[in-house]
Coordinates of C-alpha atoms in Angstrom, one line a residue:
X1 CA -33.0 13.4 28.2
X2 CA -31.3 11.6 25.5
X3 CA -27.1 12.2 25.7
X4 CA -25.7 14.2 22.5
X5 CA -25.4 11.1 20.4
X6 CA -28.3 9.8 20.4
X7 CA -29.6 13.3 19.6
X8 CA -26.9 12.9 16.5
X9 CA -28.2 10.0 15.3
X10 CA -32.3 11.5 15.2
X11 CA -31.1 13.9 13.4
X12 CA -29.0 12.4 11.5
X13 CA -31.8 10.1 10.3
X14 CA -34.7 13.0 10.4
X15 CA -32.4 14.4 7.9
X16 CA -32.1 11.2 5.5
X17 CA -35.1 10.8 5.8
X18 CA -37.1 14.2 5.2
X19 CA -34.9 14.6 2.0
X20 CA -36.5 11.3 0.7
X21 CA -39.4 12.3 1.2
X22 CA -38.8 16.0 -0.4
X23 CA -37.1 13.6 -3.5
X24 CA -40.2 11.4 -3.8
X25 CA -42.9 14.1 -4.1
X26 CA -40.8 16.2 -7.2
X27 CA -42.1 13.9 -9.2
X28 CA -41.4 11.7 -11.6
X29 CA -39.1 14.3 -13.3
X30 CA -36.8 14.5 -10.4
X31 CA -36.7 10.3 -9.5
X32 CA -35.6 9.5 -13.2
X33 CA -33.2 12.5 -12.9
X34 CA -31.8 11.0 -9.7
X35 CA -31.4 7.3 -12.0
X36 CA -28.6 9.0 -14.3
X37 CA -26.9 10.9 -12.0
X38 CA -24.2 11.8 -9.7
X39 CA -25.4 13.3 -6.1
X40 CA -23.7 16.8 -7.6
X41 CA -25.9 15.8 -10.6
X42 CA -22.9 16.3 -12.9
X43 CA -22.0 12.8 -14.4
X44 CA -23.8 9.6 -14.6
X45 CA -24.1 7.7 -12.2
X46 CA -25.1 3.9 -12.1
X47 CA -27.8 2.8 -15.3
X48 CA -29.9 0.2 -14.3
X49 CA -28.4 -2.0 -16.5
X50 CA -25.6 -1.0 -13.8
X51 CA -27.2 -2.0 -11.1
X52 CA -28.2 -5.0 -12.6
X53 CA -25.0 -6.3 -13.5
X54 CA -23.9 -5.3 -9.5
X55 CA -27.1 -7.7 -8.8
X56 CA -25.8 -10.3 -10.6
X57 CA -21.9 -10.2 -9.5
X58 CA -23.2 -10.9 -5.7
X59 CA -24.9 -13.3 -6.8
X60 CA -22.8 -15.2 -8.3
X61 CA -20.1 -14.6 -5.7
X62 CA -22.8 -15.5 -2.7
X63 CA -23.3 -18.4 -3.9
X64 CA -20.0 -20.0 -3.5
X65 CA -20.9 -19.6 0.1
X66 CA -23.7 -22.2 -0.1
X67 CA -23.3 -24.8 -3.3
X68 CA -21.5 -26.8 -0.9
X69 CA -25.2 -27.8 1.1
X70 CA -26.6 -30.5 -1.0
X71 CA -22.8 -32.2 -2.5
X72 CA -21.3 -32.7 1.9
X73 CA -22.6 -36.7 0.9
X74 CA -20.6 -36.9 -2.6
X75 CA -17.7 -35.2 -1.4
X76 CA -17.2 -37.4 1.8
X77 CA -17.6 -40.2 -0.3
X78 CA -15.2 -38.8 -2.4
X79 CA -12.1 -38.3 -0.7
X80 CA -12.8 -40.8 2.4
X81 CA -13.9 -37.7 4.9
X82 CA -15.3 -38.6 7.8
X83 CA -19.1 -37.2 8.5
X84 CA -17.6 -34.8 11.1
X85 CA -14.8 -33.7 8.7
X86 CA -17.5 -33.6 6.2
X87 CA -20.3 -31.6 8.5
X88 CA -16.8 -29.0 8.8
X89 CA -16.8 -28.3 4.9
X90 CA -19.7 -26.0 5.6
X91 CA -18.4 -24.8 9.1
X92 CA -14.8 -23.6 7.5
X93 CA -16.6 -22.0 4.6
X94 CA -19.0 -20.2 7.4
X95 CA -16.3 -18.9 9.5
X96 CA -14.0 -17.7 6.5
X97 CA -16.9 -15.6 5.3
X98 CA -17.1 -14.1 9.2
X99 CA -13.7 -13.0 8.8
X100 CA -13.9 -11.3 5.8
X101 CA -16.3 -8.7 6.5
X102 CA -14.4 -7.9 9.6
X103 CA -10.9 -7.7 8.1
X104 CA -11.5 -7.5 4.3
X105 CA -14.6 -5.4 3.4
X106 CA -13.5 -2.5 5.8
X107 CA -11.2 -2.1 3.1
X108 CA -13.8 -0.3 0.6
X109 CA -12.9 2.8 2.5
X110 CA -9.0 3.0 2.2
X111 CA -8.7 1.4 -1.7
X112 CA -9.9 1.8 -5.0
X113 CA -13.6 -0.5 -4.7
X114 CA -13.5 -0.9 -8.5
X115 CA -10.0 -2.1 -8.4
X116 CA -10.6 -4.4 -5.1
X117 CA -13.9 -5.5 -6.2
X118 CA -12.1 -7.5 -9.2
X119 CA -8.8 -8.5 -7.2
X120 CA -10.7 -10.5 -4.5
X121 CA -13.0 -11.8 -7.5
X122 CA -10.0 -12.6 -9.2
X123 CA -8.2 -13.9 -5.9
X124 CA -11.9 -16.0 -5.4
X125 CA -11.3 -17.8 -8.6
X126 CA -8.0 -19.3 -7.4
X127 CA -9.2 -20.5 -4.4
X128 CA -12.9 -22.0 -6.7
X129 CA -9.7 -23.6 -8.4
X130 CA -7.8 -24.4 -5.3
X131 CA -11.7 -27.0 -4.4
X132 CA -12.4 -27.7 -8.3
X133 CA -8.4 -29.8 -7.4
X134 CA -9.1 -30.8 -4.4
X135 CA -7.8 -34.8 -3.9
X136 CA -7.6 -34.1 0.3
X137 CA -9.8 -33.5 2.5
X138 CA -6.9 -30.2 3.6
X139 CA -5.9 -28.5 0.3
X140 CA -10.5 -29.0 0.4
X141 CA -10.9 -27.3 4.0
X142 CA -8.2 -24.2 2.6
X143 CA -9.7 -23.8 -0.6
X144 CA -13.2 -23.7 1.5
X145 CA -12.4 -21.0 4.6
X146 CA -10.2 -19.4 1.6
X147 CA -14.0 -19.2 -0.5
X148 CA -15.7 -17.9 2.3
X149 CA -13.3 -15.1 3.2
X150 CA -13.4 -13.5 -0.5
X151 CA -17.1 -14.5 -0.7
X152 CA -17.6 -11.1 1.5
X153 CA -16.6 -8.9 -2.1
X154 CA -20.7 -9.5 -2.2
X155 CA -20.5 -7.1 0.8
X156 CA -17.3 -4.4 -1.2
X157 CA -20.4 -4.5 -4.2
X158 CA -23.4 -3.4 -1.6
X159 CA -21.6 -1.0 -0.6
X160 CA -20.0 0.2 -3.8
X161 CA -23.5 0.6 -5.6
X162 CA -24.9 2.3 -2.1
X163 CA -22.0 4.9 -2.5
X164 CA -22.2 5.7 -6.2
X165 CA -26.3 6.3 -6.0
X166 CA -27.9 9.3 -5.8
X167 CA -29.1 10.0 -1.9
X168 CA -33.1 10.0 -3.3
X169 CA -32.4 6.1 -5.2
X170 CA -30.6 4.6 -2.6
X171 CA -32.8 2.7 -1.5
X172 CA -33.9 1.3 -4.8
X173 CA -30.2 0.4 -5.9
X174 CA -29.9 -0.9 -2.8
X175 CA -32.9 -3.4 -2.6
X176 CA -31.9 -4.4 -6.2
X177 CA -28.6 -4.8 -5.7
X178 CA -29.5 -7.1 -2.9
X179 CA -32.1 -9.2 -4.7
X180 CA -29.5 -10.3 -6.5
X181 CA -27.8 -11.4 -3.0
X182 CA -31.0 -13.1 -2.0
X183 CA -31.2 -14.9 -4.8
X184 CA -27.5 -16.5 -4.8
X185 CA -28.1 -17.6 -1.4
X186 CA -31.8 -19.0 -2.2
X187 CA -30.9 -20.8 -5.8
X188 CA -27.6 -21.8 -4.3
X189 CA -28.6 -25.5 -3.7
X190 CA -30.8 -25.8 -6.3
X191 CA -28.3 -25.2 -9.1
X192 CA -24.9 -26.7 -7.4
X193 CA -27.4 -30.1 -7.1
X194 CA -28.3 -29.7 -10.7
X195 CA -24.7 -29.7 -11.9
X196 CA -23.5 -31.8 -9.6
X197 CA -26.2 -34.4 -10.8
X198 CA -25.1 -33.8 -14.7
X199 CA -21.2 -33.6 -13.9
X200 CA -19.4 -34.2 -10.5
X201 CA -19.4 -31.9 -7.5
X202 CA -15.9 -30.4 -9.3
X203 CA -18.0 -29.3 -11.9
X204 CA -20.0 -27.1 -9.9
X205 CA -16.6 -24.9 -8.8
X206 CA -15.2 -24.9 -11.9
X207 CA -18.3 -23.6 -12.8
X208 CA -18.7 -21.2 -10.6
X209 CA -15.3 -20.1 -11.0
X210 CA -15.3 -20.0 -14.6
X211 CA -18.5 -17.1 -14.0
X212 CA -16.1 -15.4 -11.6
X213 CA -13.4 -15.0 -14.3
X214 CA -16.0 -13.6 -16.2
X215 CA -17.4 -10.8 -14.3
X216 CA -14.2 -10.2 -12.9
X217 CA -13.2 -8.2 -16.2
X218 CA -16.9 -7.6 -17.3
X219 CA -16.8 -5.5 -13.7
X220 CA -13.2 -3.8 -14.7
X221 CA -14.7 -2.4 -18.0
X222 CA -18.1 -1.3 -16.3
X223 CA -17.5 0.0 -13.0
X224 CA -17.4 3.4 -12.7
X225 CA -13.6 5.3 -12.6
X226 CA -14.1 7.6 -9.5
X227 CA -13.5 11.0 -10.6
X228 CA -11.2 11.4 -7.6
X229 CA -10.3 9.0 -5.1
X230 CA -10.4 10.5 -1.1
X231 CA -10.1 7.2 0.2
X232 CA -9.7 7.7 4.3
X233 CA -6.6 8.5 5.8
X234 CA -6.8 5.6 8.3
X235 CA -4.4 3.2 8.7
X236 CA -5.3 -1.0 9.0
X237 CA -5.5 -0.8 12.0
X238 CA -6.8 2.1 12.4
X239 CA -9.6 1.5 10.1
X240 CA -10.7 -1.9 11.8
X241 CA -10.7 -0.1 15.6
X242 CA -13.2 2.6 14.0
X243 CA -15.9 -0.2 12.9
X244 CA -16.5 -1.2 16.6
X245 CA -15.7 2.8 17.8
X246 CA -19.4 2.8 15.1
X247 CA -20.7 0.5 17.4
X248 CA -20.5 2.6 20.0
X249 CA -20.8 5.4 18.7
X250 CA -24.0 5.5 17.0
X251 CA -26.9 3.5 18.3
X252 CA -28.9 3.1 15.1
X253 CA -26.2 0.8 13.8
X254 CA -26.0 -1.1 16.8
X255 CA -30.5 -1.2 16.8
X256 CA -30.3 -2.0 12.9
X257 CA -27.5 -4.6 13.4
X258 CA -29.9 -6.8 16.0
X259 CA -33.1 -6.1 13.9
X260 CA -31.0 -8.1 11.1
X261 CA -29.5 -10.4 13.8
X262 CA -32.9 -11.5 14.1
X263 CA -34.3 -11.6 11.2
X264 CA -31.7 -14.0 9.3
X265 CA -32.1 -16.1 12.2
X266 CA -35.5 -16.4 11.4
X267 CA -33.9 -16.9 7.8
X268 CA -32.0 -19.5 8.7
X269 CA -34.5 -21.0 11.2
X270 CA -37.0 -22.4 8.4
X271 CA -33.8 -23.2 5.1
X272 CA -31.7 -25.1 7.6
X273 CA -34.2 -27.4 8.0
X274 CA -36.8 -26.9 6.1
X275 CA -35.4 -30.5 4.0
X276 CA -35.7 -32.3 7.2
X277 CA -39.7 -32.9 7.1
X278 CA -39.7 -32.9 3.1
X279 CA -37.5 -35.4 2.9
X280 CA -39.4 -37.6 5.1
X281 CA -43.1 -38.7 5.4
X282 CA -45.5 -38.4 4.2
X283 CA -43.5 -36.1 1.1
X284 CA -40.4 -38.2 0.9
X285 CA -39.4 -35.2 -1.6
X286 CA -36.2 -35.5 -3.6
X287 CA -33.5 -33.6 -3.1
X288 CA -34.4 -31.8 -6.2
X289 CA -37.4 -31.4 -5.6
X290 CA -36.2 -29.7 -1.9
X291 CA -34.4 -27.5 -3.3
X292 CA -37.0 -26.1 -6.0
X293 CA -37.9 -24.6 -3.2
X294 CA -35.9 -21.9 -3.3
X295 CA -37.2 -20.8 -7.0
X296 CA -40.8 -20.2 -4.5
X297 CA -38.3 -18.1 -2.4
X298 CA -37.1 -15.9 -5.0
X299 CA -40.6 -14.5 -5.1
X300 CA -40.3 -12.7 -2.3
X301 CA -36.8 -12.0 -2.5
X302 CA -37.9 -9.8 -5.7
X303 CA -40.0 -8.1 -2.7
X304 CA -36.6 -5.6 -1.5
X305 CA -37.0 -3.6 -4.8
X306 CA -40.0 -2.5 -3.8
X307 CA -39.0 -1.8 -0.1
X308 CA -36.3 0.4 -1.5
X309 CA -38.7 2.5 -3.2
X310 CA -40.4 2.7 -0.4
X311 CA -37.8 3.9 2.1
X312 CA -37.2 6.8 -1.2
X313 CA -40.3 7.9 0.3
X314 CA -39.5 8.2 3.6
X315 CA -41.6 5.2 5.2
X316 CA -38.8 3.5 6.7
X317 CA -40.2 3.0 9.7
X318 CA -43.5 1.9 8.6
X319 CA -41.8 -0.6 6.4
X320 CA -39.8 -2.2 9.2
X321 CA -43.3 -2.7 11.5
X322 CA -45.1 -4.0 8.8
X323 CA -41.8 -6.9 7.3
X324 CA -41.3 -7.7 11.0
X325 CA -45.3 -8.9 11.4
X326 CA -45.5 -10.4 8.3
X327 CA -42.1 -11.9 9.6
X328 CA -44.2 -13.0 11.8
X329 CA -47.0 -13.8 10.3
X330 CA -45.0 -15.7 8.7
X331 CA -45.0 -18.9 11.2
X332 CA -49.0 -19.6 11.2
X333 CA -49.0 -21.2 7.4
X334 CA -44.7 -22.6 8.1
X335 CA -46.3 -24.4 11.2
X336 CA -48.7 -26.4 8.4
X337 CA -46.1 -27.7 6.4
X338 CA -46.5 -31.2 7.1
X339 CA -50.3 -31.0 6.0
X340 CA -49.6 -28.5 3.1
X341 CA -47.3 -27.5 0.3
X342 CA -49.2 -24.4 -0.3
X343 CA -49.2 -23.5 3.2
X344 CA -45.4 -23.7 2.9
X345 CA -45.4 -21.6 0.3
X346 CA -47.0 -18.9 1.6
X347 CA -44.9 -19.6 4.6
X348 CA -41.6 -19.3 2.2
X349 CA -43.0 -15.8 0.5
X350 CA -43.9 -14.4 3.4
X351 CA -40.6 -14.9 5.3
X352 CA -38.3 -14.0 2.5
X353 CA -40.8 -10.6 1.8
X354 CA -41.1 -9.3 5.3
X355 CA -37.0 -9.9 5.9
X356 CA -35.3 -8.6 2.2
X357 CA -37.9 -5.4 3.9
X358 CA -36.3 -4.9 6.9
X359 CA -32.6 -6.3 6.1
X360 CA -32.7 -3.0 2.6
X361 CA -34.6 -0.4 4.9
X362 CA -31.3 -1.8 7.5
X363 CA -28.5 -0.9 5.3
X364 CA -29.9 2.2 3.5
X365 CA -30.5 3.7 6.7
X366 CA -26.3 2.6 8.3
X367 CA -25.3 3.9 5.1
X368 CA -27.0 7.0 5.4
X369 CA -25.3 7.5 8.3
X370 CA -21.5 8.1 7.3
X371 CA -21.5 7.3 3.7
X372 CA -17.3 8.1 3.6
X373 CA -17.6 4.8 5.8
X374 CA -20.4 2.8 4.1
X375 CA -17.7 -0.4 4.0
X376 CA -17.2 -0.3 7.8
X377 CA -20.7 0.2 8.3
X378 CA -22.5 -3.0 6.1
X379 CA -19.0 -4.6 7.0
X380 CA -20.0 -4.7 10.6
X381 CA -24.0 -4.7 10.6
X382 CA -22.9 -8.4 8.4
X383 CA -21.2 -9.4 11.0
X384 CA -24.8 -9.4 12.9
X385 CA -26.0 -11.5 10.1
X386 CA -23.6 -13.9 10.3
X387 CA -24.4 -14.2 14.3
X388 CA -27.9 -14.6 13.4
X389 CA -27.5 -18.0 10.9
X390 CA -26.0 -18.7 12.2
X391 CA -27.6 -19.2 15.3
X392 CA -30.7 -20.0 13.7
X393 CA -28.5 -22.7 11.7
X394 CA -27.3 -24.3 15.1
X395 CA -30.5 -24.4 17.0
X396 CA -33.1 -25.9 14.3
X397 CA -31.4 -28.7 13.2
X398 CA -30.7 -29.7 16.9
X399 CA -33.8 -28.1 17.8
X400 CA -35.5 -30.6 14.5
X401 CA -33.9 -33.7 16.7
X402 CA -35.3 -33.6 19.4
X403 CA -38.8 -31.9 19.2
X404 CA -40.0 -31.8 15.6
X405 CA -40.9 -29.5 13.1
X406 CA -43.5 -27.6 15.6
X407 CA -41.1 -26.4 18.0
X408 CA -38.4 -25.4 14.9
X409 CA -41.5 -23.3 13.8
X410 CA -42.3 -22.0 17.8
X411 CA -38.1 -20.5 17.4
X412 CA -38.6 -19.3 14.6
X413 CA -42.1 -17.2 15.2
X414 CA -40.1 -16.5 18.5
X415 CA -37.2 -14.9 16.7
X416 CA -39.2 -13.2 14.3
X417 CA -41.5 -11.6 17.6
X418 CA -38.4 -10.1 19.4
X419 CA -37.4 -8.2 15.9
X420 CA -41.4 -7.1 16.2
X421 CA -41.3 -6.0 20.6
X422 CA -37.9 -4.3 19.6
X423 CA -39.4 -2.1 16.9
X424 CA -42.3 -1.4 18.9
X425 CA -39.9 -0.7 22.3
X426 CA -38.1 2.0 19.8
X427 CA -39.9 3.6 17.0
X428 CA -40.8 6.3 19.3
X429 CA -37.3 6.8 19.6
X430 CA -37.2 7.6 15.6
X431 CA -34.4 5.8 15.8
X432 CA -35.6 3.1 12.4

């Protein structure tokens, strides 16, 4: 017999999906109204242009975590860094991002999110300026760690957008904003490589700092001012402890966090290692061509908005199952990467489509559990994203050295099939 916490979780999700179904069945007139009205219907909320601005800001912020990857050799030569020390640039950036997810993102539940977003963006500008001006390895590493820490403004923006969206349109809003996150991740390497070729690696961070400062100004002027700010009464320490408490109490959150870990382990398995076979025989592709592969991935990432609409119609269970099946199937064409770039393209599109569909569904459902704790829920969930991404990257690159591309595809398929198995084992319990 399910316990009290499980029963509450089931009821919560059932209410979320029932409300979505009712809203979807009410016709286009209600749908149009939802896009411009607050939950109480009293004032305009999140016009599409503002949602797009959220997505652009997310893309610009999260890209800073990935800019360095194609620049490591150049940075190492410029600052006289050893290969091991150069490798720590990426590690420190991701460590900073992981720490920010736990220590900074929850602040959105106790502070004015509009001011918090602007403040984090301005601090990010300073961190990027430190990186661009670095003349020693120590200064560079400090700047990179700070950049990762402050780039979590991305998740503050996602939680902010979700809190402003009417319940019947929340999936679409989260989907569009999340598509910006993924596009930022996929294009970061391409953009940094092109800028570095044109004006050196420092120009990448100077350009990003300028764009971030501009976005901070625009967001300060455009983001909705809360009519009545009612932040949580919890103190900062209590706020962090409550994040852990939410995981203990909410089974839906734990299951969705596991989905997040597995899908991003699969995502990272591909994107952290795909450059290796493409730079070898029979292709010998240059870095710019490999970086352009991210453009193909955008096709799949844009499907995040479709997944959001399906969630608004109460189809989160079905969306999750179909997406996980596609994720597992994507590794079949990916296994033929060495003999066909067309197979690689098909696999990339399927994988990115599947990952984003599950990711959007996860965030939509967990935010609905406790809208007043949206930042803590999304920040805590994204910690599992970081764990999955790190696991996939380390395992894939190590495995490729030992056993080749076929073994990497088997690893990615294993992560994907574990996700599908988890869905099959839990779908009857109405927990997703």
